[in-house]
Short mmCIF file of C-alpha atoms in Angstrom, two decimals:
data_model
loop_
_atom_site.label_atom_id
_atom_site.label_comp_id
_atom_site.label_asym_id
_atom_site.label_seq_id
_atom_site.Cartn_x
_atom_site.Cartn_y
_atom_site.Cartn_z
CA MET A 1 -31.83 7.98 -86.23
CA VAL A 2 -31.85 9.12 -89.86
CA ARG A 3 -29.44 11.95 -90.47
CA SER A 4 -29.76 14.59 -93.17
CA PRO A 5 -26.97 14.55 -95.80
CA LEU A 6 -23.89 16.48 -94.72
CA LYS A 7 -23.51 20.01 -96.11
CA ILE A 8 -20.35 22.04 -95.97
CA ALA A 9 -19.68 25.74 -96.58
CA GLY A 10 -20.33 26.69 -100.20
CA ASP A 11 -22.77 23.85 -100.91
CA THR A 12 -26.18 24.72 -102.38
CA ILE A 13 -29.11 24.18 -100.03
CA ASP A 14 -32.17 23.45 -102.15
CA SER A 15 -35.78 23.60 -101.03
CA ALA A 16 -36.05 19.84 -100.46
CA PHE A 17 -33.07 19.86 -98.09
CA ARG A 18 -34.38 22.92 -96.30
CA ASN A 19 -37.82 21.34 -95.86
CA ALA A 20 -36.24 18.23 -94.39
CA VAL A 21 -34.09 20.14 -91.93
CA ILE A 22 -36.87 22.46 -90.78
CA ASN A 23 -39.35 19.64 -90.30
CA LYS A 24 -36.72 17.59 -88.46
CA ILE A 25 -35.85 20.36 -86.04
CA GLN A 26 -39.42 21.38 -85.48
CA THR A 27 -40.85 17.91 -84.82
CA THR A 28 -38.12 16.24 -82.72
CA ASN A 29 -37.94 16.24 -78.90
CA ALA A 30 -39.41 19.70 -78.33
CA THR A 31 -42.58 21.68 -78.54
CA SER A 32 -43.51 23.65 -81.65
CA VAL A 33 -42.86 26.97 -79.99
CA ASP A 34 -39.51 25.90 -78.54
CA ASN A 35 -38.28 24.77 -81.92
CA ASP A 36 -39.58 27.86 -83.71
CA VAL A 37 -37.72 30.12 -81.31
CA ALA A 38 -34.56 28.04 -81.49
CA PHE A 39 -34.48 27.79 -85.28
CA ALA A 40 -33.62 31.36 -86.27
CA ARG A 41 -37.16 32.70 -85.86
CA VAL A 42 -38.63 30.42 -88.52
CA PHE A 43 -42.24 29.47 -87.86
CA ASN A 44 -43.53 26.39 -89.68
CA VAL A 45 -47.25 26.63 -90.43
CA LYS A 46 -47.63 22.86 -89.98
CA ASN A 47 -46.57 23.23 -86.36
CA TYR A 48 -49.61 25.46 -85.92
CA GLY A 49 -52.11 23.05 -87.43
CA ALA A 50 -51.89 23.59 -91.19
CA VAL A 51 -52.69 20.41 -93.11
CA GLY A 52 -51.73 21.39 -96.66
CA ASP A 53 -54.00 18.90 -98.44
CA GLY A 54 -55.77 21.52 -100.60
CA VAL A 55 -59.11 20.71 -98.92
CA THR A 56 -58.86 21.46 -95.18
CA ASP A 57 -59.20 25.13 -94.27
CA ASP A 58 -55.71 26.26 -93.21
CA SER A 59 -56.61 29.90 -92.54
CA ALA A 60 -56.53 29.70 -88.74
CA ALA A 61 -53.24 27.79 -88.70
CA ILE A 62 -51.56 30.31 -91.00
CA GLN A 63 -52.83 33.17 -88.84
CA ALA A 64 -51.55 31.42 -85.68
CA ALA A 65 -48.07 31.05 -87.17
CA ILE A 66 -48.03 34.75 -88.11
CA ASN A 67 -49.23 35.74 -84.63
CA ALA A 68 -46.36 33.76 -83.12
CA VAL A 69 -43.74 35.90 -84.83
CA PRO A 70 -42.31 38.34 -82.26
CA SER A 71 -42.19 42.07 -82.89
CA GLY A 72 -38.49 41.81 -83.71
CA GLY A 73 -39.39 39.79 -86.79
CA GLY A 74 -39.29 36.31 -88.23
CA THR A 75 -40.20 34.03 -91.14
CA VAL A 76 -43.38 32.01 -91.53
CA PHE A 77 -42.39 28.97 -93.55
CA PHE A 78 -44.73 26.86 -95.70
CA PRO A 79 -43.43 23.34 -96.37
CA LEU A 80 -44.17 22.49 -99.99
CA ALA A 81 -47.89 21.66 -100.21
CA THR A 82 -51.26 23.03 -101.29
CA TYR A 83 -52.99 25.11 -98.62
CA PHE A 84 -56.69 25.98 -98.71
CA ILE A 85 -58.30 29.24 -97.57
CA ALA A 86 -62.06 29.03 -97.11
CA THR A 87 -64.63 31.55 -98.24
CA ASN A 88 -64.39 34.98 -96.60
CA SER A 89 -61.26 34.13 -94.63
CA GLN A 90 -58.83 36.96 -94.03
CA ILE A 91 -55.26 36.64 -92.82
CA THR A 92 -53.77 39.69 -91.11
CA LEU A 93 -50.09 40.39 -91.56
CA LYS A 94 -47.69 42.19 -89.22
CA SER A 95 -44.49 44.20 -89.48
CA ASN A 96 -41.02 42.62 -89.77
CA LEU A 97 -42.47 39.51 -91.36
CA THR A 98 -41.37 37.22 -94.18
CA LEU A 99 -43.84 34.76 -95.70
CA ASP A 100 -41.73 32.09 -97.40
CA PHE A 101 -44.15 29.95 -99.39
CA ASN A 102 -41.33 27.86 -100.83
CA GLY A 103 -43.31 27.29 -104.05
CA SER A 104 -46.44 26.21 -102.18
CA THR A 105 -49.91 26.80 -103.61
CA ILE A 106 -52.67 28.77 -101.91
CA LYS A 107 -56.15 27.86 -103.13
CA THR A 108 -59.40 29.65 -102.49
CA SER A 109 -63.00 28.57 -102.65
CA SER A 110 -64.91 28.84 -105.90
CA GLN A 111 -67.85 30.29 -103.96
CA LEU A 112 -68.66 34.00 -104.05
CA TRP A 113 -66.64 36.10 -101.61
CA THR A 114 -68.47 38.88 -99.82
CA VAL A 115 -65.39 40.50 -98.22
CA ASN A 116 -61.91 41.33 -99.46
CA PRO A 117 -60.08 38.31 -98.02
CA GLY A 118 -56.60 36.99 -98.51
CA PHE A 119 -53.45 38.46 -96.94
CA VAL A 120 -53.91 42.04 -95.74
CA GLY A 121 -51.76 44.58 -93.98
CA THR A 122 -52.37 48.09 -92.68
CA SER A 123 -49.66 50.55 -91.61
CA LEU A 124 -46.97 47.88 -91.71
CA ASN A 125 -43.21 48.06 -92.15
CA ASN A 126 -40.81 45.50 -93.58
CA VAL A 127 -42.92 42.70 -95.04
CA LYS A 128 -41.68 40.22 -97.63
CA ILE A 129 -43.77 37.64 -99.52
CA VAL A 130 -41.87 35.17 -101.67
CA GLY A 131 -42.49 31.97 -103.61
CA MET A 132 -46.30 31.82 -103.46
CA ILE A 133 -48.51 30.23 -106.11
CA PHE A 134 -52.05 31.56 -105.85
CA ASP A 135 -54.76 29.49 -107.53
CA GLY A 136 -58.16 31.17 -107.64
CA THR A 137 -59.93 27.95 -108.66
CA GLN A 138 -60.62 25.13 -106.24
CA GLY A 139 -59.17 21.86 -107.54
CA THR A 140 -62.09 20.78 -109.76
CA GLY A 141 -61.49 23.57 -112.28
CA VAL A 142 -64.61 25.61 -111.44
CA SER A 143 -64.15 29.27 -112.38
CA GLY A 144 -62.72 31.16 -109.39
CA ILE A 145 -64.56 34.16 -108.00
CA GLU A 146 -61.89 35.01 -105.45
CA PRO A 147 -61.13 38.33 -103.75
CA LEU A 148 -60.59 41.53 -105.61
CA ASP A 149 -57.39 41.97 -103.60
CA PHE A 150 -55.79 38.69 -102.65
CA ILE A 151 -52.75 40.51 -101.25
CA GLY A 152 -53.63 44.00 -100.02
CA PHE A 153 -51.68 46.73 -98.24
CA THR A 154 -52.71 50.18 -97.07
CA GLY A 155 -50.41 52.85 -95.66
CA SER A 156 -47.42 50.50 -95.49
CA LYS A 157 -43.70 50.71 -96.30
CA ASN A 158 -40.78 48.49 -97.22
CA ILE A 159 -42.93 45.80 -98.84
CA ARG A 160 -41.35 43.23 -101.20
CA ILE A 161 -43.34 40.69 -103.20
CA GLU A 162 -41.14 38.42 -105.29
CA ASN A 163 -41.26 35.19 -107.28
CA CYS A 164 -45.01 34.74 -106.82
CA ARG A 165 -47.48 33.32 -109.29
CA GLY A 166 -51.19 33.87 -109.90
CA GLU A 167 -53.44 31.52 -111.85
CA ASN A 168 -57.18 31.25 -112.57
CA MET A 169 -57.88 34.65 -111.08
CA SER A 170 -60.93 36.84 -111.44
CA GLY A 171 -59.57 39.71 -109.38
CA THR A 172 -56.34 41.54 -108.65
CA LEU A 173 -53.45 39.58 -107.19
CA ILE A 174 -51.80 42.53 -105.39
CA ASN A 175 -53.31 45.88 -104.38
CA PHE A 176 -51.72 48.86 -102.64
CA LYS A 177 -54.31 51.40 -101.52
CA PRO A 178 -54.23 54.80 -99.81
CA PRO A 179 -53.02 56.23 -97.52
CA ILE A 180 -49.58 56.37 -99.08
CA ASN A 181 -47.41 53.25 -99.36
CA THR A 182 -43.64 53.76 -99.71
CA ASP A 183 -40.68 51.68 -100.89
CA ILE A 184 -42.64 48.94 -102.63
CA THR A 185 -41.15 46.23 -104.85
CA VAL A 186 -43.04 43.69 -106.99
CA ARG A 187 -40.51 41.62 -108.89
CA ASN A 188 -40.22 38.41 -110.92
CA CYS A 189 -43.85 37.38 -110.59
CA PHE A 190 -45.95 35.46 -113.13
CA VAL A 191 -49.67 35.69 -113.80
CA GLY A 192 -51.31 33.15 -116.10
CA GLU A 193 -54.33 33.91 -118.23
CA THR A 194 -57.41 34.53 -116.12
CA ASP A 195 -60.80 32.90 -116.47
CA ALA A 196 -62.72 33.83 -119.61
CA GLY A 197 -65.49 36.33 -119.14
CA VAL A 198 -64.35 37.73 -115.79
CA SER A 199 -62.08 40.56 -114.77
CA GLY A 200 -58.53 39.68 -113.86
CA GLY A 201 -55.47 41.79 -113.20
CA PHE A 202 -52.04 41.78 -111.62
CA VAL A 203 -51.13 44.72 -109.42
CA THR A 204 -52.59 48.11 -108.50
CA PHE A 205 -50.31 50.88 -107.22
CA ASP A 206 -52.77 53.44 -105.86
CA THR A 207 -50.87 56.06 -103.86
CA VAL A 208 -47.38 54.56 -103.89
CA SER A 209 -44.14 56.49 -103.57
CA ASN A 210 -40.79 54.90 -104.45
CA GLY A 211 -41.79 51.66 -106.11
CA ILE A 212 -40.44 49.04 -108.50
CA ILE A 213 -42.41 46.77 -110.82
CA ALA A 214 -39.81 44.71 -112.64
CA GLY A 215 -39.19 41.39 -114.34
CA ASN A 216 -42.79 40.20 -114.22
CA ILE A 217 -44.46 38.07 -116.91
CA LEU A 218 -48.19 38.67 -117.24
CA PHE A 219 -50.77 36.94 -119.42
CA VAL A 220 -53.97 38.54 -118.19
CA TRP A 221 -57.55 38.70 -119.39
CA ASP A 222 -58.35 42.20 -118.26
CA SER A 223 -55.40 44.42 -117.36
CA GLY A 224 -51.79 44.60 -116.33
CA PRO A 225 -50.41 47.06 -113.77
CA LEU A 226 -52.70 49.96 -112.83
CA ILE A 227 -50.87 53.03 -111.54
CA ALA A 228 -52.80 55.82 -109.80
CA ARG A 229 -51.82 58.79 -107.62
CA SER A 230 -48.24 57.56 -107.39
CA SER A 231 -44.72 58.92 -107.76
CA HIS A 232 -41.08 57.86 -108.15
CA LEU A 233 -41.72 54.50 -109.80
CA ASP A 234 -39.44 52.36 -111.93
CA ILE A 235 -41.40 50.00 -114.21
CA HIS A 236 -39.07 47.93 -116.34
CA ASP A 237 -38.33 44.59 -118.01
CA ASN A 238 -41.90 43.30 -117.74
CA VAL A 239 -43.71 41.24 -120.38
CA ILE A 240 -47.43 42.10 -120.46
CA THR A 241 -50.08 40.55 -122.71
CA THR A 242 -53.82 41.19 -122.39
CA ARG A 243 -56.85 39.71 -124.13
CA ARG A 244 -59.34 42.52 -123.76
CA GLY A 245 -57.87 45.16 -121.45
CA VAL A 246 -55.12 47.72 -121.01
CA GLY A 247 -51.54 46.53 -120.84
CA LEU A 248 -50.24 49.36 -118.63
CA ASP A 249 -52.70 51.89 -117.20
CA LEU A 250 -51.59 55.18 -115.59
CA ASN A 251 -54.71 56.83 -114.27
CA ASN A 252 -55.34 59.77 -111.95
CA GLN A 253 -58.37 59.00 -109.82
CA THR A 254 -59.52 62.53 -108.94
CA ALA A 255 -59.14 65.96 -110.45
CA SER A 256 -56.36 67.02 -108.05
CA ASP A 257 -54.15 63.92 -108.30
CA ILE A 258 -50.58 64.00 -109.58
CA ILE A 259 -48.62 61.12 -111.09
CA GLU A 260 -44.96 62.12 -110.96
CA ASP A 261 -41.50 60.80 -111.82
CA LEU A 262 -42.26 57.51 -113.55
CA ASP A 263 -39.58 55.70 -115.53
CA ILE A 264 -41.24 53.13 -117.81
CA HIS A 265 -38.62 51.35 -119.86
CA ASP A 266 -37.56 48.14 -121.55
CA ASN A 267 -40.96 46.46 -121.29
CA ILE A 268 -42.70 44.28 -123.87
CA ILE A 269 -46.40 45.15 -123.98
CA ILE A 270 -48.75 43.33 -126.34
CA GLY A 271 -52.19 44.90 -126.83
CA ALA A 272 -55.60 43.33 -126.51
CA THR A 273 -56.18 40.43 -128.87
CA GLU A 274 -59.98 40.15 -128.66
CA SER A 275 -61.35 43.69 -128.35
CA ALA A 276 -60.19 47.20 -129.17
CA GLN A 277 -58.27 48.64 -126.22
CA VAL A 278 -54.85 50.17 -125.76
CA SER A 279 -51.41 48.81 -124.92
CA ILE A 280 -50.26 51.79 -122.82
CA PHE A 281 -52.90 54.23 -121.53
CA ILE A 282 -51.79 57.38 -119.68
CA HIS A 283 -54.84 59.45 -118.76
CA ASP A 284 -56.30 61.68 -116.09
CA THR A 285 -59.74 62.50 -114.81
CA GLY A 286 -58.92 66.14 -114.15
CA THR A 287 -60.84 69.17 -115.30
CA PRO A 288 -58.88 71.89 -117.10
CA GLY A 289 -57.83 74.49 -114.55
CA THR A 290 -57.42 72.06 -111.63
CA SER A 291 -54.06 70.96 -110.26
CA GLY A 292 -54.10 67.29 -111.26
CA THR A 293 -51.54 66.37 -113.88
CA PHE A 294 -48.57 64.25 -114.91
CA LYS A 295 -44.98 65.25 -114.24
CA LYS A 296 -41.74 63.68 -115.44
CA ILE A 297 -43.16 60.67 -117.24
CA ARG A 298 -40.43 58.90 -119.23
CA LEU A 299 -41.56 56.20 -121.64
CA HIS A 300 -38.52 54.76 -123.37
CA GLY A 301 -37.04 51.60 -124.81
CA ASN A 302 -40.34 49.68 -124.80
CA PHE A 303 -41.66 47.30 -127.46
CA VAL A 304 -45.39 47.93 -127.94
CA ASP A 305 -47.61 45.89 -130.25
CA GLY A 306 -51.25 46.90 -130.80
CA LYS A 307 -52.03 43.57 -132.51
CA GLY A 308 -53.88 45.42 -135.28
CA ILE A 309 -57.02 46.11 -133.21
CA SER A 310 -55.75 48.33 -130.39
CA ASN A 311 -54.19 51.77 -130.12
CA ALA A 312 -50.60 51.33 -129.09
CA ILE A 313 -50.08 54.39 -126.84
CA ILE A 314 -52.70 56.95 -125.75
CA ILE A 315 -51.89 59.97 -123.59
CA THR A 316 -54.81 62.11 -122.38
CA VAL A 317 -54.02 65.21 -120.31
CA SER A 318 -56.37 67.87 -118.97
CA ASN A 319 -53.83 70.20 -117.38
CA PRO A 320 -50.30 71.24 -118.34
CA ALA A 321 -48.01 68.26 -117.94
CA GLU A 322 -44.29 68.62 -117.31
CA GLY A 323 -41.34 66.64 -118.57
CA ILE A 324 -43.15 64.15 -120.84
CA ALA A 325 -40.64 62.10 -122.85
CA ILE A 326 -41.59 59.34 -125.31
CA LYS A 327 -38.27 58.10 -126.63
CA ASP A 328 -36.70 55.14 -128.38
CA ASN A 329 -39.79 52.93 -128.34
CA TRP A 330 -40.73 50.36 -130.98
CA VAL A 331 -44.44 50.67 -131.75
CA PHE A 332 -46.10 48.27 -134.19
CA ASN A 333 -49.58 47.32 -135.41
CA GLY A 334 -51.43 50.19 -133.73
CA SER A 335 -55.04 50.55 -134.84
CA PRO A 336 -56.03 53.13 -135.74
CA GLN A 337 -53.05 54.99 -134.25
CA SER A 338 -49.58 54.37 -132.89
CA ILE A 339 -49.21 57.36 -130.54
CA THR A 340 -52.34 59.37 -129.73
CA ILE A 341 -52.12 62.57 -127.67
CA ARG A 342 -55.48 63.94 -126.51
CA LEU A 343 -55.01 67.45 -125.17
CA GLN A 344 -57.54 69.25 -122.99
CA SER A 345 -55.11 72.15 -122.49
CA ASP A 346 -52.04 73.50 -124.25
CA GLN A 347 -48.86 71.55 -123.49
CA ARG A 348 -45.19 72.55 -123.57
CA GLY A 349 -41.81 70.93 -123.49
CA TRP A 350 -42.62 67.40 -124.66
CA ASP A 351 -39.96 65.21 -126.27
CA ILE A 352 -41.10 62.60 -128.80
CA SER A 353 -37.94 61.25 -130.33
CA GLY A 354 -36.16 58.16 -131.56
CA ASN A 355 -39.32 56.06 -131.86
CA THR A 356 -40.03 53.55 -134.62
CA MET A 357 -43.69 53.25 -135.64
CA ALA A 358 -44.71 50.85 -138.35
CA HIS A 359 -47.70 49.16 -139.91
CA THR A 360 -50.43 51.27 -138.35
CA THR A 361 -53.72 49.83 -139.58
CA GLY A 362 -57.26 51.12 -140.08
CA ALA A 363 -59.03 53.38 -142.55
CA SER A 364 -57.64 56.60 -141.05
CA ASN A 365 -54.41 55.60 -139.41
CA PHE A 366 -51.79 57.87 -137.90
CA GLY A 367 -48.28 57.56 -136.60
CA ILE A 368 -48.44 60.52 -134.19
CA ASN A 369 -51.74 62.37 -133.70
CA ASN A 370 -52.48 65.17 -131.23
CA THR A 371 -55.71 66.47 -132.77
CA GLU A 372 -58.38 64.07 -131.49
CA SER A 373 -60.01 66.45 -129.02
CA GLY A 374 -60.41 70.20 -128.78
CA VAL A 375 -58.22 72.86 -130.36
CA PHE A 376 -55.29 72.61 -127.98
CA VAL A 377 -51.71 72.94 -129.10
CA LEU A 378 -48.41 71.24 -128.40
CA ARG A 379 -45.88 74.05 -127.99
CA ASN A 380 -42.11 74.32 -127.61
CA SER A 381 -41.67 70.60 -128.08
CA ARG A 382 -39.51 68.21 -130.12
CA ILE A 383 -40.55 65.54 -132.61
CA THR A 384 -37.20 64.27 -133.79
CA ASN A 385 -35.40 61.19 -135.09
CA ASN A 386 -38.55 59.11 -135.41
CA THR A 387 -39.18 56.57 -138.13
CA ILE A 388 -42.87 56.47 -139.06
CA ILE A 389 -43.73 54.19 -141.94
CA ASP A 390 -46.73 52.51 -143.50
CA SER A 391 -49.23 55.02 -142.10
CA LYS A 392 -51.79 57.08 -143.96
CA ILE A 393 -50.74 60.20 -142.06
CA CYS A 394 -47.37 60.07 -140.34
CA ILE A 395 -47.81 63.17 -138.16
CA GLN A 396 -51.13 64.95 -137.63
CA ALA A 397 -50.60 67.80 -135.24
CA ARG A 398 -51.38 71.24 -133.91
CA LEU A 399 -47.89 72.58 -133.25
CA ASP A 400 -46.40 75.94 -132.34
CA ASN A 401 -42.71 76.73 -131.89
CA CYS A 402 -41.80 73.08 -132.21
CA ILE A 403 -38.82 71.35 -133.81
CA VAL A 404 -39.67 68.57 -136.26
CA ASN A 405 -36.43 67.30 -137.64
CA GLU A 406 -34.46 64.27 -138.76
CA ASN A 407 -37.54 62.05 -138.98
CA ILE A 408 -38.10 59.42 -141.66
CA LEU A 409 -41.71 59.66 -142.75
CA GLY A 410 -42.81 57.28 -145.44
CA ASP A 411 -45.11 54.76 -147.02
CA PHE A 412 -43.30 51.45 -147.19
CA GLN A 413 -44.56 47.99 -147.89
CA ILE A 414 -43.96 45.60 -145.02
CA GLY A 415 -43.81 42.02 -146.20
CA SER A 416 -46.79 41.37 -148.44
CA VAL A 417 -48.94 44.01 -146.72
CA ALA A 418 -48.99 47.47 -148.27
CA ASN A 419 -50.85 50.52 -146.99
CA ALA A 420 -53.50 51.33 -149.56
CA ASN A 421 -53.89 54.87 -148.23
CA ALA A 422 -51.94 57.73 -149.76
CA LEU A 423 -49.24 59.10 -147.54
CA ILE A 424 -49.44 62.53 -146.00
CA GLY A 425 -46.16 63.12 -144.22
CA ILE A 426 -47.39 66.02 -142.04
CA PHE A 427 -51.04 67.03 -141.99
CA GLN A 428 -51.58 70.48 -140.51
CA ASN A 429 -55.10 71.38 -141.59
CA PHE A 430 -55.77 73.19 -138.33
CA SER A 431 -55.89 76.67 -136.91
CA THR A 432 -52.46 76.32 -135.29
CA PHE A 433 -49.41 75.08 -137.15
CA THR A 434 -47.09 78.01 -136.75
CA ASN A 435 -43.53 79.06 -135.99
CA ASN A 436 -42.17 75.54 -136.33
CA THR A 437 -38.81 74.45 -137.69
CA ILE A 438 -39.21 71.45 -140.00
CA SER A 439 -35.80 70.43 -141.24
CA ASN A 440 -33.62 67.52 -142.30
CA ASN A 441 -36.51 65.08 -142.52
CA LYS A 442 -36.76 62.40 -145.16
CA PHE A 443 -40.10 61.90 -146.90
CA VAL A 444 -40.36 58.55 -148.68
CA THR A 445 -43.35 58.11 -150.98
CA LYS A 446 -44.39 55.61 -153.61
CA GLY A 447 -45.34 58.41 -155.95
CA GLY A 448 -48.05 61.04 -156.12
CA GLU A 449 -48.63 61.40 -152.39
CA ALA A 450 -48.71 64.70 -150.57
CA VAL A 451 -46.02 65.60 -148.09
CA PHE A 452 -48.01 68.38 -146.42
CA GLY A 453 -51.77 68.27 -146.01
CA GLN A 454 -52.21 71.92 -147.03
CA THR A 455 -50.28 75.11 -147.78
CA VAL A 456 -47.73 75.68 -145.03
CA ASP A 457 -48.14 78.84 -142.97
CA SER A 458 -45.34 81.30 -143.77
CA THR A 459 -44.28 81.49 -140.11
CA ASN A 460 -42.82 77.98 -140.36
CA ARG A 461 -39.22 77.39 -141.42
CA ILE A 462 -38.92 74.36 -143.68
CA ASN A 463 -35.58 73.39 -145.17
CA ASN A 464 -33.36 70.50 -146.19
CA ASN A 465 -36.11 67.91 -146.23
CA ALA A 466 -35.30 65.11 -148.65
CA GLY A 467 -38.26 64.21 -150.83
CA PHE A 468 -40.17 67.38 -150.07
CA ASN A 469 -41.96 68.89 -153.03
CA PRO A 470 -42.20 71.78 -154.01
CA GLN A 471 -38.52 72.26 -154.63
CA GLY A 472 -36.60 73.53 -157.62
CA VAL A 473 -37.32 76.31 -160.15
CA ALA A 474 -40.74 77.77 -160.87
CA ALA A 475 -41.88 80.88 -162.74
CA ILE A 476 -43.45 83.89 -161.02
CA THR A 477 -45.87 86.08 -162.97
CA PRO A 478 -45.48 89.65 -161.70
CA GLY A 479 -48.56 91.81 -161.20
CA ALA A 480 -48.81 95.56 -161.58
CA SER A 481 -45.85 97.67 -160.47
CA PRO A 482 -44.77 97.89 -157.70
CA TYR A 483 -45.10 94.11 -157.45
CA THR A 484 -44.50 92.34 -154.12
CA TYR A 485 -43.81 88.62 -153.88
CA THR A 486 -43.89 86.91 -150.45
CA ASN A 487 -42.25 83.54 -149.83
CA ASN A 488 -45.14 81.36 -148.65
CA ASP A 489 -43.54 78.10 -149.78
CA GLY A 490 -42.13 77.34 -146.36
CA VAL A 491 -38.61 76.82 -147.73
CA PRO A 492 -35.76 79.24 -148.48
CA GLU A 493 -35.63 80.35 -152.10
CA VAL A 494 -33.66 82.54 -154.46
CA ILE A 495 -35.67 85.03 -156.56
CA HIS A 496 -34.05 85.70 -159.96
CA ILE A 497 -35.06 88.98 -161.69
CA ASP A 498 -33.98 89.49 -165.32
CA GLY A 499 -34.67 92.07 -168.07
CA GLY A 500 -37.50 94.54 -168.27
CA THR A 501 -37.05 98.14 -167.16
CA ILE A 502 -36.49 98.19 -163.41
CA THR A 503 -36.34 101.13 -161.06
CA THR A 504 -35.72 99.50 -157.66
CA VAL A 505 -35.65 96.09 -155.96
CA ALA A 506 -36.43 96.07 -152.24
CA LYS A 507 -36.49 93.29 -149.64
CA ASN A 508 -38.77 93.66 -146.64
CA ALA A 509 -39.19 97.39 -147.53
CA ILE A 510 -35.40 97.98 -147.66
CA THR A 511 -34.00 98.92 -151.09
CA LEU A 512 -31.30 96.54 -152.29
CA TYR A 513 -30.84 97.71 -155.87
CA SER A 514 -31.50 101.01 -157.75
CA PHE A 515 -31.27 100.55 -161.50
CA GLY A 516 -32.70 103.91 -162.61
CA GLY A 517 -35.11 102.47 -165.17
CA THR A 518 -32.75 100.18 -167.09
CA ALA A 519 -32.72 96.50 -167.92
CA ALA A 520 -31.23 94.62 -164.99
CA ARG A 521 -30.30 91.23 -163.61
CA CYS A 522 -30.18 90.40 -159.89
CA ALA A 523 -30.97 87.74 -157.33
CA VAL A 524 -32.58 88.04 -153.88
CA TRP A 525 -32.54 85.37 -151.14
CA LEU A 526 -35.83 84.97 -149.26
CA GLU A 527 -36.42 83.00 -146.09
CA PRO A 528 -40.00 81.81 -145.48
CA GLY A 529 -42.22 84.82 -144.82
CA GLU A 530 -39.84 87.37 -146.35
CA ALA A 531 -40.91 89.50 -149.34
CA VAL A 532 -39.32 91.20 -152.35
CA THR A 533 -40.82 94.27 -154.11
CA VAL A 534 -39.95 95.12 -157.74
CA THR A 535 -40.76 98.59 -159.16
CA TYR A 536 -40.64 98.68 -162.95
CA THR A 537 -42.00 100.26 -166.13
CA VAL A 538 -41.50 97.19 -168.32
CA VAL A 539 -42.23 93.86 -166.63
CA PRO A 540 -39.14 91.69 -166.05
CA THR A 541 -38.85 87.90 -166.03
CA VAL A 542 -39.04 86.55 -162.46
CA ASN A 543 -38.32 82.98 -161.31
CA LYS A 544 -37.90 81.35 -157.93
CA ASP A 545 -35.46 78.57 -157.08
CA ARG A 546 -36.72 76.74 -153.97
CA LYS A 547 -34.14 75.07 -151.76
#
């Protein structure tokens, strides 16, 4: 009798040792069922007829092993091999089940599937799938046309899919569909590049509450994770690269849907390399006035690269969204824009801060742009502490009652590539750019560029912006007495009045000085929008010193 090597407490049990022990126990001096029951509820698919040669259809054997698991739960174990699932086969899962593929490969037929086959579960609880390699191409390398949903769940909870791998796919590896699925984890999976010319993706969360998508590495042809009608998700530490699709897609499916409480952080998302798409796309299908919207979407700490042909981040909202925060992301090579906000209704309370946006390409490129559609306004929001460089227009926006401060907005040369377009730091050539505070920003230009796209509305408060011009002293030519000057420069300024024959000097219709018709000298401080009125008989010299 050949004995397995001795193991003591603390030793590592690798997959080869485990395979040997399981096969030994389950093939020696007992029936398959007896051994499965005796060995800690582990059910070996080879005891139920699976061949594992990559050619013989193992669907029925796999289903038999799953059916043998009692309601109290158990593990279906796949000794390391390649298992084949024939065309239109469908394997039904059950609750309290672990599928331990142990690094085994599941192959499907290259023929056209007419049903959604693969592993499916409805209204299940406590299912775990680990260590599977799914190959959508049968061994000869023919392009796979396998199921749209190779692993599919509906209305299930406590589902964990970990350490799985998808290759040569033309569909979606994992799909969660309504009714609602809860407590879902997809972690540490890998998807290789899918077949050219067909659609391939990774995972769809459609109606999921409390989910995690983390630590996955995806090289996909069509799209990465698709999130729809879901809430309370944590999407982090993934690497996503696409060739022609969307890296991360958050999409309401109907006008009344809500996507709520999503934390998207510390991902690396590389945009499409072969056709113009978008790295991160957050959009809804709602109609203004309906209830569908986004709530508490936090996009932070991500590295996003548009590869020079894709928009980096696009957010399209039809109804008022709540708690949108785009913070501390690195956004590079967006084309034509780094962050695009398409508003179909006025929005309030957004926070766009701490982002770095660089080397936006295209003839009309923007760092942040919220003017692509309609006349809707971003209100009571913050655009702060961003660095936006090498863009034709750093910020193009319809803003009201917003804070725009401590940003670095400039036209730098990155390596040997310089932006040939003249910089406009903030372009506000729209009906609404009012009541904003624009302060403590730094405008860096190579000379001759405009900081603002047009004259700033006097309701805005603009101060302490390094590199902002106009600043300094300029002459004012008084008109007929009484002459009123209004500060429309958008910055605080001191008005110096000297000489002439002056009767009174008033600020905002309140008399400050009464000189009784004598030569005089005085100074008046004006905030943006304030006015000074000088009554005289001989015109004085008037200058303004802008701060």
